[in-house]
Coordinates of C-alpha atoms and ligand atoms in Angstrom, one line a residue:
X26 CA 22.5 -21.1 -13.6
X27 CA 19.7 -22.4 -15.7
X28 CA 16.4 -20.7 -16.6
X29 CA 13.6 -22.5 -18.7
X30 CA 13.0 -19.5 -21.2
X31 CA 8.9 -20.2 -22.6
X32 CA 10.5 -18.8 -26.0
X33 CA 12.7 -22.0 -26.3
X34 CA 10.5 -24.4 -24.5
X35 CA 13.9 -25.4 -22.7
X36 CA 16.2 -24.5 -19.9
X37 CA 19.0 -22.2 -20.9
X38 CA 22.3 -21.1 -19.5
X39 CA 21.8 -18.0 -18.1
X40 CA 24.3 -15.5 -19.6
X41 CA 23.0 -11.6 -19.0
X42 CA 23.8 -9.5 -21.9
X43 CA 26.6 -7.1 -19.9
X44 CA 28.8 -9.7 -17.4
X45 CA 27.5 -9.1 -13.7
X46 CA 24.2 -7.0 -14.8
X47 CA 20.8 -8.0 -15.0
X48 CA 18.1 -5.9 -16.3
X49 CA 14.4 -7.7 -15.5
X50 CA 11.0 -6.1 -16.3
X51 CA 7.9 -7.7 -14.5
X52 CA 4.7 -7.2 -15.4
X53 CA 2.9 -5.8 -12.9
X54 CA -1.1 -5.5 -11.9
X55 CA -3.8 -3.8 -12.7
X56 CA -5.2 -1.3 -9.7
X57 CA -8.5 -1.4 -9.3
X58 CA -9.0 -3.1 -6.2
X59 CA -7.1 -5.0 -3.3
X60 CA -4.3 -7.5 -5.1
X61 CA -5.2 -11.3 -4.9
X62 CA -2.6 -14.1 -4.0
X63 CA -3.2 -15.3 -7.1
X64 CA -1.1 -12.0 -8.0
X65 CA 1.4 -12.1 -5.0
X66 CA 2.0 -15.3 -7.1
X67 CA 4.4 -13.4 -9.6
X68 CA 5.3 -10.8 -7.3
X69 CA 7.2 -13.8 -4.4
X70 CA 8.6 -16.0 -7.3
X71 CA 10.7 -13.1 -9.3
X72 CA 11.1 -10.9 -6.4
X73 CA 13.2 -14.7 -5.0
X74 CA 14.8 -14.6 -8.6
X75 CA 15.8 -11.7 -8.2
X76 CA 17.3 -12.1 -4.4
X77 CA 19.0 -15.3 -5.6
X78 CA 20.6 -13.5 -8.6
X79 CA 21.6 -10.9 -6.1
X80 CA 23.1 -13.5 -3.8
X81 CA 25.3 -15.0 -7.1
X82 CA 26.6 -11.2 -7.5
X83 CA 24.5 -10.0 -10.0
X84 CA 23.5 -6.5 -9.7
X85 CA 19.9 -6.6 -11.0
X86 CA 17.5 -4.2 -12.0
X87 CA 14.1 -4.3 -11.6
X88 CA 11.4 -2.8 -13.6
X89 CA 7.7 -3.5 -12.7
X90 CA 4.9 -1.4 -13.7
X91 CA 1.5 -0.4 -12.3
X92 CA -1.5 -0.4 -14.7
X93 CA -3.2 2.8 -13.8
X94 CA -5.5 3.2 -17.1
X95 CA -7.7 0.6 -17.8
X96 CA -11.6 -0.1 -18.3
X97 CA -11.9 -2.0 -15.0
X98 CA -9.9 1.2 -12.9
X99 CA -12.3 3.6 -14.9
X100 CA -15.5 1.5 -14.2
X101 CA -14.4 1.5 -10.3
X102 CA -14.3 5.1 -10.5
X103 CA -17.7 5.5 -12.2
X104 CA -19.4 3.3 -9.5
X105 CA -17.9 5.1 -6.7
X106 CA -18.0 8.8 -8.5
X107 CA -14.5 9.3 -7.8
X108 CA -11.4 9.9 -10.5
X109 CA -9.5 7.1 -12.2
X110 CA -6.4 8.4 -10.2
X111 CA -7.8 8.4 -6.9
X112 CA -9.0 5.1 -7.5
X113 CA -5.1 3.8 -8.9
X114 CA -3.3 6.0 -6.2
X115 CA -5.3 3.8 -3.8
X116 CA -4.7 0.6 -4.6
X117 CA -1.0 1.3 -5.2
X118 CA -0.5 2.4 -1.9
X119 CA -2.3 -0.9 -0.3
X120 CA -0.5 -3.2 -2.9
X121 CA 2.7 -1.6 -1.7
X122 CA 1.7 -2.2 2.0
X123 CA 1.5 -5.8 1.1
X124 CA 4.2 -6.1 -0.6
X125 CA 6.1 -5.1 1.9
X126 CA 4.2 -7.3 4.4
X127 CA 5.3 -10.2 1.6
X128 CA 8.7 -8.9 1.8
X129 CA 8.6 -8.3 -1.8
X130 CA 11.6 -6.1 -2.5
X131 CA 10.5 -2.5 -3.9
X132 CA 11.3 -2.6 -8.0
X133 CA 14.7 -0.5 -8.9
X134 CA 11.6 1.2 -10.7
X135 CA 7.6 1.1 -10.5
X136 CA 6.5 3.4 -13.4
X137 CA 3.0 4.6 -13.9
X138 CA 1.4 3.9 -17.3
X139 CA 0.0 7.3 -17.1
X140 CA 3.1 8.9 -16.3
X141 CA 4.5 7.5 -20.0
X142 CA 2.3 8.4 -22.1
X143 CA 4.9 10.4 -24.2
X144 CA 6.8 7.5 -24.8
X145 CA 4.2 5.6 -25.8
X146 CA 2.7 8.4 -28.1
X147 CA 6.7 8.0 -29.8
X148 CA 6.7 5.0 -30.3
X149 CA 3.7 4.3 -32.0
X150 CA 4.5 6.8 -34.5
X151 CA 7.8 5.2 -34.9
X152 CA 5.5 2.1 -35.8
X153 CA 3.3 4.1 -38.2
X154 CA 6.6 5.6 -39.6
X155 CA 8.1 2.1 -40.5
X156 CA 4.8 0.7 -41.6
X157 CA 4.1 -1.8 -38.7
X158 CA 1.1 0.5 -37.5
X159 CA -2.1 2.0 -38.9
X160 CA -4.6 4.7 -38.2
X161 CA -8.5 4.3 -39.1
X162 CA -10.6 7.4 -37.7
X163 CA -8.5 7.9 -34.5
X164 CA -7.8 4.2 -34.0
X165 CA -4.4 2.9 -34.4
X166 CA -3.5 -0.9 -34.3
X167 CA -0.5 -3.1 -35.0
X168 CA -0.2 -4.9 -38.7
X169 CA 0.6 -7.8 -37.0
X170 CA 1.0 -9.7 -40.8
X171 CA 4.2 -7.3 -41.3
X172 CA 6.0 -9.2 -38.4
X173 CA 7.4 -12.1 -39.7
X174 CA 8.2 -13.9 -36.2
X175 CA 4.4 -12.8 -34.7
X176 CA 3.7 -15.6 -32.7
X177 CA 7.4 -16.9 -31.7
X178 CA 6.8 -16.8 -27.7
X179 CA 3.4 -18.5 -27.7
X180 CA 4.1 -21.2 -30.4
X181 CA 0.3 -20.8 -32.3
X182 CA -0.9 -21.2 -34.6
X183 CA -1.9 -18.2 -36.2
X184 CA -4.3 -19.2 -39.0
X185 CA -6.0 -21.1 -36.7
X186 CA -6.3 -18.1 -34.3
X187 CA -7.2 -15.9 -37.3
X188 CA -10.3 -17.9 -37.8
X189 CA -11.1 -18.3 -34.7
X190 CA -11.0 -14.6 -33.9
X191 CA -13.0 -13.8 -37.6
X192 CA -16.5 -14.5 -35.4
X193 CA -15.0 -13.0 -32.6
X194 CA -14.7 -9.9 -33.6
X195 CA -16.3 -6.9 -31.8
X196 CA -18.5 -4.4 -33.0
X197 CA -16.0 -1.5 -33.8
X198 CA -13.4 -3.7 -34.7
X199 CA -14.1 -4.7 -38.5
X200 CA -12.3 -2.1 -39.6
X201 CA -9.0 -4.1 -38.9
X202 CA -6.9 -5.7 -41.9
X203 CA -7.0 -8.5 -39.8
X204 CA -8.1 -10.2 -36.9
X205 CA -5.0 -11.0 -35.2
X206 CA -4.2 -7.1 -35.3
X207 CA -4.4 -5.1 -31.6
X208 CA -5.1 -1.6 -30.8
X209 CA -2.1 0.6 -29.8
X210 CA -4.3 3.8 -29.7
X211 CA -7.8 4.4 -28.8
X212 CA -10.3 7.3 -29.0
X213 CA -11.3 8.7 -25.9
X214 CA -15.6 7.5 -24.9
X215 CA -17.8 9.9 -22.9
X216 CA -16.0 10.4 -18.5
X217 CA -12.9 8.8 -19.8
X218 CA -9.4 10.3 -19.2
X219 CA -7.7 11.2 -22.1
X220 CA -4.8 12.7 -23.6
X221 CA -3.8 14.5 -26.8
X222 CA -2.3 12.9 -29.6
X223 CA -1.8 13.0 -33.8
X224 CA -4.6 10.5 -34.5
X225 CA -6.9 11.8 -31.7
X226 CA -8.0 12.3 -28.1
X227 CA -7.8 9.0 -26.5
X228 CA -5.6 6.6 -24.5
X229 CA -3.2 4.0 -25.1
X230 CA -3.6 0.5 -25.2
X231 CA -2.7 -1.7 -22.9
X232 CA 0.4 -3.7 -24.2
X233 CA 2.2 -0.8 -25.8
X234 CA 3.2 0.6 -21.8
X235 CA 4.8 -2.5 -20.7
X236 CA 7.6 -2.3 -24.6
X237 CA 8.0 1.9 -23.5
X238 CA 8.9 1.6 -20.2
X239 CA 11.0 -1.5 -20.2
X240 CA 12.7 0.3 -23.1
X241 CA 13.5 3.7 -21.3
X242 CA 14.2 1.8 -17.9
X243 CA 16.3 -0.5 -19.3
X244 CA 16.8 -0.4 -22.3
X245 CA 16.1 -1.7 -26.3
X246 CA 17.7 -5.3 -25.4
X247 CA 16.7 -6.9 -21.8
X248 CA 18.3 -10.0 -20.5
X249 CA 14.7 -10.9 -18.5
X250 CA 11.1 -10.5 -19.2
X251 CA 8.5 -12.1 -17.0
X252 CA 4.8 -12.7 -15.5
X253 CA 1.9 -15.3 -15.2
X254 CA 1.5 -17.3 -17.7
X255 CA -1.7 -16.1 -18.7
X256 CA 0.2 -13.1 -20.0
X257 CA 2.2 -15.1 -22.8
X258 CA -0.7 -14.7 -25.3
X259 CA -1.5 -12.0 -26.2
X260 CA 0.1 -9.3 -24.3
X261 CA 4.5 -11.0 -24.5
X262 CA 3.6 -11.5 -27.8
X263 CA 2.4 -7.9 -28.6
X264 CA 5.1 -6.8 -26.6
X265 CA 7.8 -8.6 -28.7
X266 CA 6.1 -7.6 -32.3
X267 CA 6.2 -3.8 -31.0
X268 CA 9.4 -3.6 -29.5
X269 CA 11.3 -5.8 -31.6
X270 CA 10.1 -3.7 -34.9
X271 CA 10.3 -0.1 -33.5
X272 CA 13.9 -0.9 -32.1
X273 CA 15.1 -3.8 -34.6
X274 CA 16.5 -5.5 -31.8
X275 CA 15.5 -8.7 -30.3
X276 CA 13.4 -7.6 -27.2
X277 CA 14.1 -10.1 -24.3
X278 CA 16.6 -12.6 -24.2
X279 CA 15.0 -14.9 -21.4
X280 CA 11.1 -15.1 -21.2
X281 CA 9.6 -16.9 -17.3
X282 CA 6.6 -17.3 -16.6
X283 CA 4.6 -18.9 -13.3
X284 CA 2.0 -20.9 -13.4
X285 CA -1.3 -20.0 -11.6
X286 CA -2.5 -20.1 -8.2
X287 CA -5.9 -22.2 -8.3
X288 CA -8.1 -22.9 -5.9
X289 CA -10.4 -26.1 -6.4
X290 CA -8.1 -26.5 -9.4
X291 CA -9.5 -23.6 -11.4
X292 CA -7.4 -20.1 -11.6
X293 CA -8.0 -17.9 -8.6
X294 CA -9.3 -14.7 -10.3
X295 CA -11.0 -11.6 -10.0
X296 CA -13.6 -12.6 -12.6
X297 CA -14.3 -15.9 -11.2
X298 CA -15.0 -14.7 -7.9
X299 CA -13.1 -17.3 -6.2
X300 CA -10.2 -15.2 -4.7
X301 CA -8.6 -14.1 -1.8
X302 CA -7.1 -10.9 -1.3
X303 CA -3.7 -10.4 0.4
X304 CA -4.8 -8.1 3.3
X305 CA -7.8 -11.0 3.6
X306 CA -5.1 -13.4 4.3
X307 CA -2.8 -11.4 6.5
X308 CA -5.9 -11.2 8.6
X309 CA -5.3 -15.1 9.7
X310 CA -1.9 -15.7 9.1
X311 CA 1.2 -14.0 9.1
X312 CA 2.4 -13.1 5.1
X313 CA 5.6 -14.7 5.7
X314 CA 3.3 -17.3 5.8
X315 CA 1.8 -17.0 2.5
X316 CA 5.4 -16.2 1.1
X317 CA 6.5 -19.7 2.4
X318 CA 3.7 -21.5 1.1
X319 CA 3.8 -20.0 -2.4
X320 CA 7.8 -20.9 -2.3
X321 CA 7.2 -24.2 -1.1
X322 CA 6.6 -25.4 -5.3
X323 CA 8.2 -24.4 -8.0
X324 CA 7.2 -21.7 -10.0
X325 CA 5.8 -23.2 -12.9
X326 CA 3.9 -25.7 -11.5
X327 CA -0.1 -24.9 -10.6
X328 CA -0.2 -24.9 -7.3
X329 CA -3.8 -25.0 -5.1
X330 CA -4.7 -22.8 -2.5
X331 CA -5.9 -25.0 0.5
X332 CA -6.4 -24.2 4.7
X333 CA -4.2 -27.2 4.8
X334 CA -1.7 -26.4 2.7
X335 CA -1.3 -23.0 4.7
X336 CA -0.8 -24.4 8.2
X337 CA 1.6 -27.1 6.3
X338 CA 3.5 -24.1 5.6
X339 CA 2.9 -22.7 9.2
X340 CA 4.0 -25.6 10.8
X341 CA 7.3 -25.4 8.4
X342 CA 8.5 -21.7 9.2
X343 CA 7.7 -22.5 12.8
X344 CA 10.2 -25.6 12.6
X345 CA 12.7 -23.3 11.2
X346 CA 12.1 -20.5 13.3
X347 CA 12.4 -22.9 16.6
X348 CA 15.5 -23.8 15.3
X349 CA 17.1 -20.4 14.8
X350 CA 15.3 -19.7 18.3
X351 CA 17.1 -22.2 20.2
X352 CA 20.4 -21.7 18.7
X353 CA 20.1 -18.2 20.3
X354 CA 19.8 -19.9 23.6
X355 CA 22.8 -21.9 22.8
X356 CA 24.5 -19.2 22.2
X357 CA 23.7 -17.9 25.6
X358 CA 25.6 -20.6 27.3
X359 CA 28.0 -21.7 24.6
X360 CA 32.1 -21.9 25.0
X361 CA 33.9 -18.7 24.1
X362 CA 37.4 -19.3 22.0
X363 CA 38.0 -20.8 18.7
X364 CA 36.1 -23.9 17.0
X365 CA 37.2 -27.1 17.3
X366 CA 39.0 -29.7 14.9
X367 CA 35.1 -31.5 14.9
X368 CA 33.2 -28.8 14.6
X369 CA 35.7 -27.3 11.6
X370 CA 34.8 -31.3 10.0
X371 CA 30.7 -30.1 11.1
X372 CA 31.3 -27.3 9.9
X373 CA 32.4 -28.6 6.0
X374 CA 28.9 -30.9 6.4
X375 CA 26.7 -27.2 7.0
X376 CA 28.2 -25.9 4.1
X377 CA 27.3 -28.7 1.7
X378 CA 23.3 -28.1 2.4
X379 CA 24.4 -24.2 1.0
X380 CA 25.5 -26.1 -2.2
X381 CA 22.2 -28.2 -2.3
X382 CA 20.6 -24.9 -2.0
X383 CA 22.6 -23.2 -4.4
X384 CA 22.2 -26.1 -7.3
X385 CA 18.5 -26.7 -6.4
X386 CA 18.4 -22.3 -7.4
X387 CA 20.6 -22.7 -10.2
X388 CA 18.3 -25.3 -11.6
X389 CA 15.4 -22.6 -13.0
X390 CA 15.0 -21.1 -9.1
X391 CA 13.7 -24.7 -7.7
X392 CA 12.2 -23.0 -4.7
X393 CA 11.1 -26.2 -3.6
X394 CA 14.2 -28.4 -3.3
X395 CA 15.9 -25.0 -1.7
X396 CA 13.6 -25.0 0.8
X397 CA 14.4 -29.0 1.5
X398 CA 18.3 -28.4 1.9
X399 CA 17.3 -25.7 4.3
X400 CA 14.8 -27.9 6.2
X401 CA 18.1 -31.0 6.1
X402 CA 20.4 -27.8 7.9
X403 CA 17.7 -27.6 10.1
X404 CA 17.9 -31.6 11.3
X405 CA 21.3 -31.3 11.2
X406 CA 21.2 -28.3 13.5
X407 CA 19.1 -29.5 15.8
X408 CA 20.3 -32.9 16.2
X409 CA 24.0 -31.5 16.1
X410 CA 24.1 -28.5 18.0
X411 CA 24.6 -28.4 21.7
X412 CA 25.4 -26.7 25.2
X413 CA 29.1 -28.5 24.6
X414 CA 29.7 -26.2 21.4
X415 CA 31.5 -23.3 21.1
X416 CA 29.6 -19.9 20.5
X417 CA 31.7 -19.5 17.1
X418 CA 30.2 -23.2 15.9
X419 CA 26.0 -22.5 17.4
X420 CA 26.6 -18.6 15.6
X421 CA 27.9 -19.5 11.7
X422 CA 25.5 -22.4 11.6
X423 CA 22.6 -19.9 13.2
X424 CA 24.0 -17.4 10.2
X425 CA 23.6 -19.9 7.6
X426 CA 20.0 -20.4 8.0
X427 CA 19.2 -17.4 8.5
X428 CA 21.3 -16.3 5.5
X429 CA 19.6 -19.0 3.2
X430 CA 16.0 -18.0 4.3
X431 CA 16.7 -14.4 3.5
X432 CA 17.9 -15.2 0.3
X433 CA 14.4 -16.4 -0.3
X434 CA 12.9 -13.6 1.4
X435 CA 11.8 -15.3 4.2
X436 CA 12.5 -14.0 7.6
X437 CA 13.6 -17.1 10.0
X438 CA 14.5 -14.7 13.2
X439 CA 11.8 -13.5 14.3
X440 CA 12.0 -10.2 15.9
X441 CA 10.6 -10.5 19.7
X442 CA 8.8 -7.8 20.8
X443 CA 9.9 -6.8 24.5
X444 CA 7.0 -7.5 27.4
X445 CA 6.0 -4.4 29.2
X446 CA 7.7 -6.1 32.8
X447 CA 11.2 -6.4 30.4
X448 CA 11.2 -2.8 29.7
X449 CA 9.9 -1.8 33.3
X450 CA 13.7 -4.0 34.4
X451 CA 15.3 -2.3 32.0
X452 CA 14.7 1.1 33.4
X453 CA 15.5 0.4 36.9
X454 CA 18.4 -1.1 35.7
X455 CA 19.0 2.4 33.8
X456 CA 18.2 4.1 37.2
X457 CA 20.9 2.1 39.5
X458 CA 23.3 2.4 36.7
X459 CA 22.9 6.4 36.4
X460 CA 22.7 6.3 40.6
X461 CA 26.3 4.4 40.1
X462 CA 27.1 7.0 37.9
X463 CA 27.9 4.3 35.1
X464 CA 26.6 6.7 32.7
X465 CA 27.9 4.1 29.5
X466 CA 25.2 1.5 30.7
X467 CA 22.7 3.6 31.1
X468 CA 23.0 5.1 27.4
X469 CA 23.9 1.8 26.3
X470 CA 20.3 0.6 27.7
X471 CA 18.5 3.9 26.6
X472 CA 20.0 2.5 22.9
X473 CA 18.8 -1.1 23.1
X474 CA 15.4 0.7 23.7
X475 CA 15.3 2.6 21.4
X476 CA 16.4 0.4 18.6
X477 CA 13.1 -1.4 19.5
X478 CA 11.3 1.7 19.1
X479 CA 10.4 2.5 22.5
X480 CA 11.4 6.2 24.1
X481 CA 12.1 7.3 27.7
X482 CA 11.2 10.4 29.2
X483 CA 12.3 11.2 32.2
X484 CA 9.9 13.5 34.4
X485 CA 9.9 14.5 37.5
X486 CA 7.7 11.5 38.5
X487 CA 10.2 9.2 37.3
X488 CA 11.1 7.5 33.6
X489 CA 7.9 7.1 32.0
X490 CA 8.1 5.5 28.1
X491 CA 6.2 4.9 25.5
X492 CA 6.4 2.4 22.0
X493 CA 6.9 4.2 18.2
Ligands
AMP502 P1 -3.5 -8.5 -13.6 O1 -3.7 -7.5 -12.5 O2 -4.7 -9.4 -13.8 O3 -2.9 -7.9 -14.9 O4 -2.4 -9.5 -13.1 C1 -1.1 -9.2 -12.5 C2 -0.2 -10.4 -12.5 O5 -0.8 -11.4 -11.8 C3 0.0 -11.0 -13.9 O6 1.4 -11.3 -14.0 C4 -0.9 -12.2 -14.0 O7 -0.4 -13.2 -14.8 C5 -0.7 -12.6 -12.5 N1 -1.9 -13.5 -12.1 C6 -3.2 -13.2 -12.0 N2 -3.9 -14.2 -11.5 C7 -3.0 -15.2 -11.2 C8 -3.2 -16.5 -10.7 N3 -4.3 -17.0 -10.3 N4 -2.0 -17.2 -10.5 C9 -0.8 -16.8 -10.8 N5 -0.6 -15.5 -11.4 C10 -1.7 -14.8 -11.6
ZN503 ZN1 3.3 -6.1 -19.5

């Protein structure tokens, strides 16, 4: 498998520092609001790394953060007269709703800035210790001039930055050795939440969470580190000078990073004002939708948000989805007994769009040409497939596109809710099974009820039920 690492500027052969294991830290968003799709961006493309990995073997583990202290979550919680926390516990519990309407996976581990401050508070004095960090009334920041490689992941040029950041420079901030320095430490203002430290009351900055927790999740050395692109300058490179020279290691071995999500070719973001949330879109369409869409280019190409685009992608799942749909009916009517000699010889021709899938993955998770080979099993099935196949044959290639899909994260069987009159003939059925005292199929209906969340009761008016 190849991964273009930003760090190189080139795909690499991925090789995970321990055979087998992949340790992965994504950066995750800011809570202060309803997430964007702009950041379901990051959230669909590593969350599909990650399941293709899994698929190859790998066992992976995740590490993705909430941001729960910031000026934007604090300035939320001004305007509505609430705490910082109730404002972050909020919008972590609706981004988790969506994610799970995305089908994101949940991370191995979603630590809490907050929750780390310890850590943080360590290793900043490990920084101080070795000479890489400085104190000025309660402030600390990062010498970035003592880190020889500061400015390896972005590739800039720094004394052109440094200039260019000279006039830039905020009130409150001259009392840096240099521009390019950033602020690991900083004293607590009037209604802000704070916590105790050896330089003074205050909070962290926001880069030094993201080196802590990766560290104590997974460890000094991680095989991947990755986010929007927007993220490479400054906070990856902050990252790297804090980690690398607290734990003289080199931080992350691979670096990926996805392009945006624009909309009239400009980045969909908060700031801009030109954004829709996820829960906005789930409104109109259904998220596997959005997951679809967002899978349907590669990862670090811009891709625009359009009405068109989105029933594009509608139009897609539905083609698979019909497919998997009427291979069920197949099934229905299909031969029992073993395959035969032609479909074993189909059979090799199904496998070989599993290959096109798995090479168009290997080749730095190229979403795009994955979802082609499973669009060419889906010609294949439907112009292959019939009422004269056996039920073995219509089943493993069902299985296979189903199988593929979910290793994208994309549901392709859809799960039918039962009608009211289905239930209403299952019960009777239940009731002339019990009256025939075949007692197994009336449990074994009671079951198939009940795994689609529906109960019975039965009163002395008869079976009444009701849905979960
Ligand atoms: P934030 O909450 O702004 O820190 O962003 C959380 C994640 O979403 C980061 O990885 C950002 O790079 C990413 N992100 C924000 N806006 C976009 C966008 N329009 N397209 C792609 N990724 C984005
Ligand atoms: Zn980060």
């Amino acid at each position: 498998m190849k991964v273009y690492n930003t760090q190189s500027k080139r795909k690499e052969e991925f090789e995970p520092l321990v055979p087998g294991k992949v340790s992965m830290y994504v950066c995750g968003p800011t809570v202060y609001n309803f997430i964007h799709i702009g950041n379901a961006r990051p959230m669909i493309v590593f969350d599909t790394a990650r399941r293709y990995m899994e698929h190859k073997g790998y066992e992976v583990n995740y590490v993705s953060n909430f941001t729960d202290v910031d000026d934007k979550i604090i300035a939320k919680a001004n305007e509505e007269g609430v705490t910082a926390q109730e404002i972050s516990e909020r919008y972590i519990a609706e981004c988790k709703k969506d994610m799970e309407g995305m089908n994101v996976k949940p991370a191995t581990t979603h630590p809490l800035a907050t929750q780390e401050i310890d850590g943080m508070i360590e290793m900043i004095q490990t920084l101080i210790d070795k000479g890489y960090a400085y104190n000025v009334d309660g402030t600390v920041y990062f010498r970035t001039k003592k880190f020889k490689d500061y400015g390896k992941l972005s590739h800039k040029n720094l004394d052109d930055l440094r200039s260019g950041n000279r006039s830039l420079l905020v009130t409150g901030e001259d009392q840096k050795e240099d521009p390019l320095d950033f602020v690991l430490w900083k004293p607590k203002k009037e209604g802000e939440p704070s916590w105790p430290s050896p330089w003074s009351d205050g909070r962290p900055g926001w880069h030094i969470e993201c080196s802590v927790m990766a560290k104590k999740y997974l460890g000094e050395e991680i095989d991947i580190h990755a986010g929007g692109e927007d993220l490479i300058f400054p906070h990856h490179e902050n990252e790297i000078a804090q980690s690398e020279c607290c734990n003289g290691k080199p931080f992350a071995k691979y670096w990926l990073h996805n392009a945006f999500l624009n909309i009239d070719n400009r980045k969909m973001s908060k700031s801009l004002g030109n954004f829709f949330t996820v829960r906005e879109i789930s409104e109109k369409y259904d998220l596997q939708v959005l997951r679809f869409f967002m899978l349907s280019a590669h990862y670090r190409s811009p891709l625009n948000f359009s009405a068109e685009l989105m029933e594009a992608s509608a139009n897609g799942l539905e083609r698979i989805r019909n497919a998997v749909s009427n291979l069920g009916y197949l099934l229905e009517s299909a031969a029992d007994g073993e395959m035969t000699a032609q479909e074993q010889k189909q059979l090799d021709e199904v496998m070989a769009f599993e290959t096109k899938f798995d090479e168009a993955m290997d080749d730095d998770f190229n979403t795009a040409d994955a979802i082609a080979a499973i669009f060419e099993l889906v010609k294949y099935a439907n112009s292959n497939a019939s009422a004269e196949n056996t039920k073995a044959f219509v089943q493993t290639v069902r299985d296979e596109i189903i199988k593929l899909c979910d290793v994208l994260g994309v549901i392709a069987e859809e799960q039918q809710e039962l009608l009211d009159e289905e239930i209403e003939k299952l019960i009777q059925e239940r009731q002339e099974a019990r009256k025939a005292k075949n007692f197994a199929r009336a449990d074994e209906i009671r079951n198939q009820l009940l795994e689609q969340g529906i109960t019975l009761l039965d009163t002395r008016e008869g079976v009444k039920w009701k849905r979960a």
